[in-house]
């Protein structure tokens, strides 16, 4: 029988000295170890353990050479240098705040980083407590009684919220979303729901706020959930959440709000406004912009407890009657309920939730309110400075803005984008004559220079 | 391990017990079933007045490690629900045949009763 | 226990190892009067813990010490591949270029796109696939993506009648959950007497309604599905597709590729096979690879190489999106760093040592292992002993226990996956722990664990009266 025995080359580089000759710096076996283990197993070679039929053996190579740590780091660093170092004034659902150093240092503690889901709570009390504190933070901010310990991201949280509404009202078939919803979120929502028989319909916004009259006309007993965002895709704070929740409830549907923990630090508690589910991206605390990576925030009313997706950490007691933390209500989850699980999620974003929790703890209520206030003050300052430029209407919508706002330019938006790029700035055009401009503590030091560049750009 | 199977009542293959009293019947799950499930934490039931149809799922029992459907051993209308179980589902573990009863129905078709197992027959099944 | 592993959890001399909640240390109410918003939009005040940086550092450091990770000791959790996570990949993930906004135009982030493209290519090569999307943020999300692609493929041929996905009873719970999320009915098939796919049962389950079969290979008993070629042809002959759950790919790295076995779609678990840290439950990433006829359905966007560089591309019949943007980018770059570091020879060595370790450990423990020959993991049965109690007892010996009572085919199952990261001495110590426990009496097992930060946890109370935030905490607890 062809065992497909391969010639294994050794990894070059200075790192291997104490283990040489070996093939992988992360396998600790000495040649003597391997020899003695094989002897115990009555084998000549490790390859004898692979009884793969020869027809499906892979006998070629991947043609990926091994590299030293130094080489990998250098190579990747060099590739990254091909990125243009632009100062980003980009938002649209992904925001950057300064991450205090303690977040990296504490979250990188290897017990946190290298543990897995807390299936053995007795040796996972620390991480469980962190997640319990994260849940408590979200409960405090939303006023809702239940927060899970994370979903993947904002978009998938909206999808899970829609599915939750479907479990609560199984006969309803429609989800209503604002017409300005970021397209990526709409696409994820469709993928999460359309196969379960849901239709997604969008309701109009007017001057960047929900058109409540139109929404009233569209609502019916078929609607399972009405989704609204604040801040919305234009950075405007929604001013009709309470009415939207009322309209939803009158027809027996749920009201779901998309937001984030910094905004929630100053916005009226969603629960007080009648909101049933809150979703969002909690990684505005704890994670810099990471090409769309985040952590899905998910909170809801306590009535839905047994229908909630994702992991929940609870407090109980141990055999000695002392406080203990554990994953609980696991029968909702896929590893027990399989095809009838409340979600297919298993691996989630726990470590990002840990970073969010540390960042929030670091800021405390004073720091959170100050950060949120900056998210109001900075766009106000920038938008009024831009509005002084001829040919610019800023902000386009007369709303309260959070982090970002829409600007209208007489000049083609794409030309403005291209010009600003030559000046070292990244902004995004949302249509022919409109741009979305985002400002936070991480780019605010460039505010005046950006205004100057913008003046030139619209000339 | 031997499980209690009181001879005063009848059983379904899906581990529900039935105690018939003229036109009504009390329904619960057996000692064997509660032991298999382990610590019961939640029981989901339809509202009063709902009609159960024999052999169809009418609710579920959740333990810390499993979820199990409840199948109607007989057809009928729900007359009463053991509301104690809402706060103390452990009653089903502690006393499955008495304080752990689940619901009471008014029977629709008395002829269905003869399809149920006797205590002995059920005992043979669980062995 | 002196000769047994020295991986006991760090603990304090005091009987009550306890770290108060942040809320018990301080709660401060902050007024929002100075916030320039009308009163109907803002809250009156915000109440949260307010602590100094040193207090916060100690709080979390203490909590980290009450957490067991791969760096604490052996982590035998079967099916989760808890291998060592190389430290340098953390440095790679904080390189300045990593912090990029998703709305950057492709021509301004050629480096990022080149890195993603390189990973797509390498994963395609490793799985034998023709194209890869990196978007799914976890294995289960990869499965869901695969299911959506399967649906799109059948529907593109005008075939709307297929409504079933076949899944072996030993499959991961995510398989049926993902298939259901994709709108399919699941058809479960039993294993044969050898723990592998029961060919007769598969034959009986296959029909014109079959959209796909989802399979793990080696399966969750660690067994290689030696009839995989037959299985593939049976499914294909019926017009179905074959989906590979990549959870156990670590066993076969560089030796047999899912494509070679006949699979049409697969997901990779970068947090298992490619050593990105599990982070207490995530994030991971679940890229999906497909054969060429399915490429057109991949989620948008994928990275392509053009004559002028790299670009984002939406495949013609794309299923749309499964994540708000491009998945868990920071995990992806760690996975790429690992692959580049090891190269062919290192990856081949990973599967060699993973399988050697499982077989060596299996040969040393006294519990029965009903199904053989196994690869990177095995299922032992603790027989008369309760597997969950054996697991709790292993904690006292400083070992993170195996997955317990699953798969259900083996009674009192202990699904053991030592990974390639353990050396012979540690494996000997683990085996000694198992063997000692196998001779312990029931009362010893029942009272375990005793050397952990807390004793055995009352799960029933946790689920009967859930306390899920500090707001609902009874002060007596």
JSON list of N, CA and C in Angstrom, two decimals, chain C residues 241-290:
[
{"chain": "C", "resi": 241, "resn": "UNK", "atom": "N", "xyz": [-25.05, 18.07, -3.72]},
{"chain": "C", "resi": 241, "resn": "UNK", "atom": "CA", "xyz": [-23.68, 18.55, -3.52]},
{"chain": "C", "resi": 241, "resn": "UNK", "atom": "C", "xyz": [-23.14, 17.99, -2.21]},
{"chain": "C", "resi": 242, "resn": "UNK", "atom": "N", "xyz": [-21.81, 18.02, -2.10]},
{"chain": "C", "resi": 242, "resn": "UNK", "atom": "CA", "xyz": [-21.16, 17.48, -0.91]},
{"chain": "C", "resi": 242, "resn": "UNK", "atom": "C", "xyz": [-20.47, 18.61, -0.16]},
{"chain": "C", "resi": 243, "resn": "UNK", "atom": "N", "xyz": [-20.87, 18.80, 1.09]},
{"chain": "C", "resi": 243, "resn": "UNK", "atom": "CA", "xyz": [-20.33, 19.90, 1.90]},
{"chain": "C", "resi": 243, "resn": "UNK", "atom": "C", "xyz": [-19.37, 19.35, 2.95]},
{"chain": "C", "resi": 244, "resn": "UNK", "atom": "N", "xyz": [-18.19, 19.96, 3.05]},
{"chain": "C", "resi": 244, "resn": "UNK", "atom": "CA", "xyz": [-17.19, 19.52, 4.02]},
{"chain": "C", "resi": 244, "resn": "UNK", "atom": "C", "xyz": [-17.14, 20.48, 5.20]},
{"chain": "C", "resi": 245, "resn": "UNK", "atom": "N", "xyz": [-17.46, 19.96, 6.38]},
{"chain": "C", "resi": 245, "resn": "UNK", "atom": "CA", "xyz": [-17.32, 20.72, 7.62]},
{"chain": "C", "resi": 245, "resn": "UNK", "atom": "C", "xyz": [-15.85, 20.63, 8.03]},
{"chain": "C", "resi": 246, "resn": "UNK", "atom": "N", "xyz": [-15.16, 21.77, 7.97]},
{"chain": "C", "resi": 246, "resn": "UNK", "atom": "CA", "xyz": [-13.71, 21.78, 8.13]},
{"chain": "C", "resi": 246, "resn": "UNK", "atom": "C", "xyz": [-13.21, 21.69, 9.55]},
{"chain": "C", "resi": 247, "resn": "UNK", "atom": "N", "xyz": [-14.08, 21.39, 10.49]},
{"chain": "C", "resi": 247, "resn": "UNK", "atom": "CA", "xyz": [-13.67, 21.39, 11.90]},
{"chain": "C", "resi": 247, "resn": "UNK", "atom": "C", "xyz": [-12.50, 20.45, 12.17]},
{"chain": "C", "resi": 248, "resn": "UNK", "atom": "N", "xyz": [-12.41, 19.37, 11.40]},
{"chain": "C", "resi": 248, "resn": "UNK", "atom": "CA", "xyz": [-11.37, 18.38, 11.68]},
{"chain": "C", "resi": 248, "resn": "UNK", "atom": "C", "xyz": [-10.26, 18.35, 10.62]},
{"chain": "C", "resi": 249, "resn": "UNK", "atom": "N", "xyz": [-10.14, 19.42, 9.89]},
{"chain": "C", "resi": 249, "resn": "UNK", "atom": "CA", "xyz": [-9.13, 19.47, 8.83]},
{"chain": "C", "resi": 249, "resn": "UNK", "atom": "C", "xyz": [-7.70, 19.32, 9.35]},
{"chain": "C", "resi": 250, "resn": "UNK", "atom": "N", "xyz": [-7.51, 19.67, 10.62]},
{"chain": "C", "resi": 250, "resn": "UNK", "atom": "CA", "xyz": [-6.16, 19.60, 11.19]},
{"chain": "C", "resi": 250, "resn": "UNK", "atom": "C", "xyz": [-5.55, 18.20, 11.04]},
{"chain": "C", "resi": 251, "resn": "UNK", "atom": "N", "xyz": [-6.42, 17.19, 11.00]},
{"chain": "C", "resi": 251, "resn": "UNK", "atom": "CA", "xyz": [-5.94, 15.81, 10.91]},
{"chain": "C", "resi": 251, "resn": "UNK", "atom": "C", "xyz": [-5.35, 15.48, 9.54]},
{"chain": "C", "resi": 252, "resn": "UNK", "atom": "N", "xyz": [-5.75, 16.22, 8.53]},
{"chain": "C", "resi": 252, "resn": "UNK", "atom": "CA", "xyz": [-5.41, 15.81, 7.17]},
{"chain": "C", "resi": 252, "resn": "UNK", "atom": "C", "xyz": [-4.54, 16.81, 6.42]},
{"chain": "C", "resi": 253, "resn": "UNK", "atom": "N", "xyz": [-4.16, 17.88, 7.12]},
{"chain": "C", "resi": 253, "resn": "UNK", "atom": "CA", "xyz": [-3.39, 18.93, 6.45]},
{"chain": "C", "resi": 253, "resn": "UNK", "atom": "C", "xyz": [-2.28, 18.38, 5.58]},
{"chain": "C", "resi": 254, "resn": "UNK", "atom": "N", "xyz": [-2.36, 18.66, 4.30]},
{"chain": "C", "resi": 254, "resn": "UNK", "atom": "CA", "xyz": [-1.29, 18.28, 3.39]},
{"chain": "C", "resi": 254, "resn": "UNK", "atom": "C", "xyz": [-1.30, 16.81, 2.99]},
{"chain": "C", "resi": 255, "resn": "UNK", "atom": "N", "xyz": [-2.28, 16.06, 3.43]},
{"chain": "C", "resi": 255, "resn": "UNK", "atom": "CA", "xyz": [-2.30, 14.61, 3.15]},
{"chain": "C", "resi": 255, "resn": "UNK", "atom": "C", "xyz": [-3.44, 14.19, 2.25]},
{"chain": "C", "resi": 256, "resn": "UNK", "atom": "N", "xyz": [-4.60, 14.85, 2.47]},
{"chain": "C", "resi": 256, "resn": "UNK", "atom": "CA", "xyz": [-5.72, 14.61, 1.57]},
{"chain": "C", "resi": 256, "resn": "UNK", "atom": "C", "xyz": [-6.55, 15.86, 1.62]},
{"chain": "C", "resi": 257, "resn": "UNK", "atom": "N", "xyz": [-6.95, 16.33, 0.45]},
{"chain": "C", "resi": 257, "resn": "UNK", "atom": "CA", "xyz": [-7.69, 17.58, 0.42]},
{"chain": "C", "resi": 257, "resn": "UNK", "atom": "C", "xyz": [-9.17, 17.30, 0.18]},
{"chain": "C", "resi": 258, "resn": "UNK", "atom": "N", "xyz": [-10.03, 18.08, 0.81]},
{"chain": "C", "resi": 258, "resn": "UNK", "atom": "CA", "xyz": [-11.47, 17.86, 0.64]},
{"chain": "C", "resi": 258, "resn": "UNK", "atom": "C", "xyz": [-11.87, 17.72, -0.83]},
{"chain": "C", "resi": 259, "resn": "UNK", "atom": "N", "xyz": [-11.29, 18.53, -1.68]},
{"chain": "C", "resi": 259, "resn": "UNK", "atom": "CA", "xyz": [-11.62, 18.42, -3.10]},
{"chain": "C", "resi": 259, "resn": "UNK", "atom": "C", "xyz": [-11.28, 17.04, -3.64]},
{"chain": "C", "resi": 260, "resn": "UNK", "atom": "N", "xyz": [-10.11, 16.52, -3.24]},
{"chain": "C", "resi": 260, "resn": "UNK", "atom": "CA", "xyz": [-9.70, 15.20, -3.73]},
{"chain": "C", "resi": 260, "resn": "UNK", "atom": "C", "xyz": [-10.69, 14.13, -3.29]},
{"chain": "C", "resi": 261, "resn": "UNK", "atom": "N", "xyz": [-11.33, 14.37, -2.15]},
{"chain": "C", "resi": 261, "resn": "UNK", "atom": "CA", "xyz": [-12.28, 13.38, -1.62]},
{"chain": "C", "resi": 261, "resn": "UNK", "atom": "C", "xyz": [-13.65, 13.50, -2.30]},
{"chain": "C", "resi": 262, "resn": "UNK", "atom": "N", "xyz": [-13.83, 14.56, -3.08]},
{"chain": "C", "resi": 262, "resn": "UNK", "atom": "CA", "xyz": [-15.10, 14.72, -3.80]},
{"chain": "C", "resi": 262, "resn": "UNK", "atom": "C", "xyz": [-16.00, 15.82, -3.27]},
{"chain": "C", "resi": 263, "resn": "UNK", "atom": "N", "xyz": [-15.51, 16.59, -2.32]},
{"chain": "C", "resi": 263, "resn": "UNK", "atom": "CA", "xyz": [-16.35, 17.66, -1.77]},
{"chain": "C", "resi": 263, "resn": "UNK", "atom": "C", "xyz": [-16.41, 18.85, -2.73]},
{"chain": "C", "resi": 264, "resn": "UNK", "atom": "N", "xyz": [-17.58, 19.49, -2.74]},
{"chain": "C", "resi": 264, "resn": "UNK", "atom": "CA", "xyz": [-17.81, 20.63, -3.63]},
{"chain": "C", "resi": 264, "resn": "UNK", "atom": "C", "xyz": [-17.66, 21.96, -2.91]},
{"chain": "C", "resi": 265, "resn": "UNK", "atom": "N", "xyz": [-17.97, 21.96, -1.64]},
{"chain": "C", "resi": 265, "resn": "UNK", "atom": "CA", "xyz": [-17.91, 23.17, -0.82]},
{"chain": "C", "resi": 265, "resn": "UNK", "atom": "C", "xyz": [-17.32, 22.79, 0.53]},
{"chain": "C", "resi": 266, "resn": "UNK", "atom": "N", "xyz": [-16.59, 23.71, 1.12]},
{"chain": "C", "resi": 266, "resn": "UNK", "atom": "CA", "xyz": [-16.07, 23.42, 2.46]},
{"chain": "C", "resi": 266, "resn": "UNK", "atom": "C", "xyz": [-15.91, 24.72, 3.23]},
{"chain": "C", "resi": 267, "resn": "UNK", "atom": "N", "xyz": [-15.88, 24.61, 4.56]},
{"chain": "C", "resi": 267, "resn": "UNK", "atom": "CA", "xyz": [-15.42, 25.76, 5.32]},
{"chain": "C", "resi": 267, "resn": "UNK", "atom": "C", "xyz": [-14.17, 25.36, 6.08]},
{"chain": "C", "resi": 268, "resn": "UNK", "atom": "N", "xyz": [-13.36, 26.37, 6.35]},
{"chain": "C", "resi": 268, "resn": "UNK", "atom": "CA", "xyz": [-12.13, 26.21, 7.12]},
{"chain": "C", "resi": 268, "resn": "UNK", "atom": "C", "xyz": [-12.37, 26.90, 8.46]},
{"chain": "C", "resi": 269, "resn": "UNK", "atom": "N", "xyz": [-11.97, 26.30, 9.56]},
{"chain": "C", "resi": 269, "resn": "UNK", "atom": "CA", "xyz": [-12.04, 26.99, 10.85]},
{"chain": "C", "resi": 269, "resn": "UNK", "atom": "C", "xyz": [-10.64, 27.50, 11.15]},
{"chain": "C", "resi": 270, "resn": "UNK", "atom": "N", "xyz": [-10.40, 28.79, 10.89]},
{"chain": "C", "resi": 270, "resn": "UNK", "atom": "CA", "xyz": [-9.03, 29.28, 11.08]},
{"chain": "C", "resi": 270, "resn": "UNK", "atom": "C", "xyz": [-8.62, 29.21, 12.55]},
{"chain": "C", "resi": 271, "resn": "UNK", "atom": "N", "xyz": [-9.60, 29.28, 13.46]},
{"chain": "C", "resi": 271, "resn": "UNK", "atom": "CA", "xyz": [-9.28, 29.25, 14.89]},
{"chain": "C", "resi": 271, "resn": "UNK", "atom": "C", "xyz": [-9.03, 27.81, 15.35]},
{"chain": "C", "resi": 272, "resn": "UNK", "atom": "N", "xyz": [-9.24, 26.85, 14.52]},
{"chain": "C", "resi": 272, "resn": "UNK", "atom": "CA", "xyz": [-8.86, 25.48, 14.87]},
{"chain": "C", "resi": 272, "resn": "UNK", "atom": "C", "xyz": [-7.60, 25.12, 14.10]},
{"chain": "C", "resi": 273, "resn": "UNK", "atom": "N", "xyz": [-7.77, 24.97, 12.79]},
{"chain": "C", "resi": 273, "resn": "UNK", "atom": "CA", "xyz": [-6.68, 24.46, 11.97]},
{"chain": "C", "resi": 273, "resn": "UNK", "atom": "C", "xyz": [-5.47, 25.40, 11.93]},
{"chain": "C", "resi": 274, "resn": "UNK", "atom": "N", "xyz": [-5.75, 26.70, 11.88]},
{"chain": "C", "resi": 274, "resn": "UNK", "atom": "CA", "xyz": [-4.65, 27.63, 11.65]},
{"chain": "C", "resi": 274, "resn": "UNK", "atom": "C", "xyz": [-4.33, 28.49, 12.88]},
{"chain": "C", "resi": 275, "resn": "UNK", "atom": "N", "xyz": [-4.66, 27.92, 14.05]},
{"chain": "C", "resi": 275, "resn": "UNK", "atom": "CA", "xyz": [-4.08, 28.38, 15.32]},
{"chain": "C", "resi": 275, "resn": "UNK", "atom": "C", "xyz": [-4.43, 29.79, 15.75]},
{"chain": "C", "resi": 276, "resn": "UNK", "atom": "N", "xyz": [-5.46, 30.41, 15.17]},
{"chain": "C", "resi": 276, "resn": "UNK", "atom": "CA", "xyz": [-5.81, 31.73, 15.72]},
{"chain": "C", "resi": 276, "resn": "UNK", "atom": "C", "xyz": [-6.50, 31.50, 17.06]},
{"chain": "C", "resi": 277, "resn": "UNK", "atom": "N", "xyz": [-6.18, 32.34, 18.06]},
{"chain": "C", "resi": 277, "resn": "UNK", "atom": "CA", "xyz": [-6.67, 32.06, 19.41]},
{"chain": "C", "resi": 277, "resn": "UNK", "atom": "C", "xyz": [-8.20, 32.09, 19.51]},
{"chain": "C", "resi": 278, "resn": "UNK", "atom": "N", "xyz": [-8.74, 31.25, 20.39]},
{"chain": "C", "resi": 278, "resn": "UNK", "atom": "CA", "xyz": [-10.20, 31.13, 20.50]},
{"chain": "C", "resi": 278, "resn": "UNK", "atom": "C", "xyz": [-10.83, 32.24, 21.32]},
{"chain": "C", "resi": 279, "resn": "UNK", "atom": "N", "xyz": [-10.02, 32.99, 22.08]},
{"chain": "C", "resi": 279, "resn": "UNK", "atom": "CA", "xyz": [-10.52, 34.19, 22.75]},
{"chain": "C", "resi": 279, "resn": "UNK", "atom": "C", "xyz": [-11.73, 34.02, 23.65]},
{"chain": "C", "resi": 280, "resn": "UNK", "atom": "N", "xyz": [-11.81, 32.91, 24.37]},
{"chain": "C", "resi": 280, "resn": "UNK", "atom": "CA", "xyz": [-12.94, 32.73, 25.28]},
{"chain": "C", "resi": 280, "resn": "UNK", "atom": "C", "xyz": [-14.26, 32.48, 24.58]},
{"chain": "C", "resi": 281, "resn": "UNK", "atom": "N", "xyz": [-14.19, 32.06, 23.32]},
{"chain": "C", "resi": 281, "resn": "UNK", "atom": "CA", "xyz": [-15.43, 31.75, 22.60]},
{"chain": "C", "resi": 281, "resn": "UNK", "atom": "C", "xyz": [-15.47, 32.39, 21.22]},
{"chain": "C", "resi": 282, "resn": "UNK", "atom": "N", "xyz": [-14.46, 33.16, 20.89]},
{"chain": "C", "resi": 282, "resn": "UNK", "atom": "CA", "xyz": [-14.39, 33.80, 19.58]},
{"chain": "C", "resi": 282, "resn": "UNK", "atom": "C", "xyz": [-13.69, 35.13, 19.73]},
{"chain": "C", "resi": 283, "resn": "UNK", "atom": "N", "xyz": [-13.38, 35.82, 18.68]},
{"chain": "C", "resi": 283, "resn": "UNK", "atom": "CA", "xyz": [-13.75, 35.54, 17.29]},
{"chain": "C", "resi": 283, "resn": "UNK", "atom": "C", "xyz": [-12.88, 34.47, 16.64]},
{"chain": "C", "resi": 284, "resn": "UNK", "atom": "N", "xyz": [-13.48, 33.83, 15.66]},
{"chain": "C", "resi": 284, "resn": "UNK", "atom": "CA", "xyz": [-12.75, 32.94, 14.78]},
{"chain": "C", "resi": 284, "resn": "UNK", "atom": "C", "xyz": [-13.00, 33.44, 13.38]},
{"chain": "C", "resi": 285, "resn": "UNK", "atom": "N", "xyz": [-12.88, 32.56, 12.42]},
{"chain": "C", "resi": 285, "resn": "UNK", "atom": "CA", "xyz": [-13.30, 32.89, 11.05]},
{"chain": "C", "resi": 285, "resn": "UNK", "atom": "C", "xyz": [-13.57, 31.58, 10.33]},
{"chain": "C", "resi": 286, "resn": "UNK", "atom": "N", "xyz": [-14.52, 31.61, 9.42]},
{"chain": "C", "resi": 286, "resn": "UNK", "atom": "CA", "xyz": [-14.92, 30.38, 8.71]},
{"chain": "C", "resi": 286, "resn": "UNK", "atom": "C", "xyz": [-14.96, 30.55, 7.21]},
{"chain": "C", "resi": 287, "resn": "UNK", "atom": "N", "xyz": [-13.78, 30.86, 6.59]},
{"chain": "C", "resi": 287, "resn": "UNK", "atom": "CA", "xyz": [-13.76, 31.00, 5.13]},
{"chain": "C", "resi": 287, "resn": "UNK", "atom": "C", "xyz": [-14.39, 29.79, 4.44]},
{"chain": "C", "resi": 288, "resn": "UNK", "atom": "N", "xyz": [-14.93, 30.03, 3.26]},
{"chain": "C", "resi": 288, "resn": "UNK", "atom": "CA", "xyz": [-15.57, 28.95, 2.50]},
{"chain": "C", "resi": 288, "resn": "UNK", "atom": "C", "xyz": [-14.90, 28.81, 1.15]},
{"chain": "C", "resi": 289, "resn": "UNK", "atom": "N", "xyz": [-14.56, 27.56, 0.81]},
{"chain": "C", "resi": 289, "resn": "UNK", "atom": "CA", "xyz": [-13.98, 27.27, -0.50]},
{"chain": "C", "resi": 289, "resn": "UNK", "atom": "C", "xyz": [-14.98, 26.50, -1.35]},
{"chain": "C", "resi": 290, "resn": "UNK", "atom": "N", "xyz": [-14.94, 26.75, -2.65]},
{"chain": "C", "resi": 290, "resn": "UNK", "atom": "CA", "xyz": [-15.87, 26.07, -3.56]},
{"chain": "C", "resi": 290, "resn": "UNK", "atom": "C", "xyz": [-15.14, 25.62, -4.83]}
]
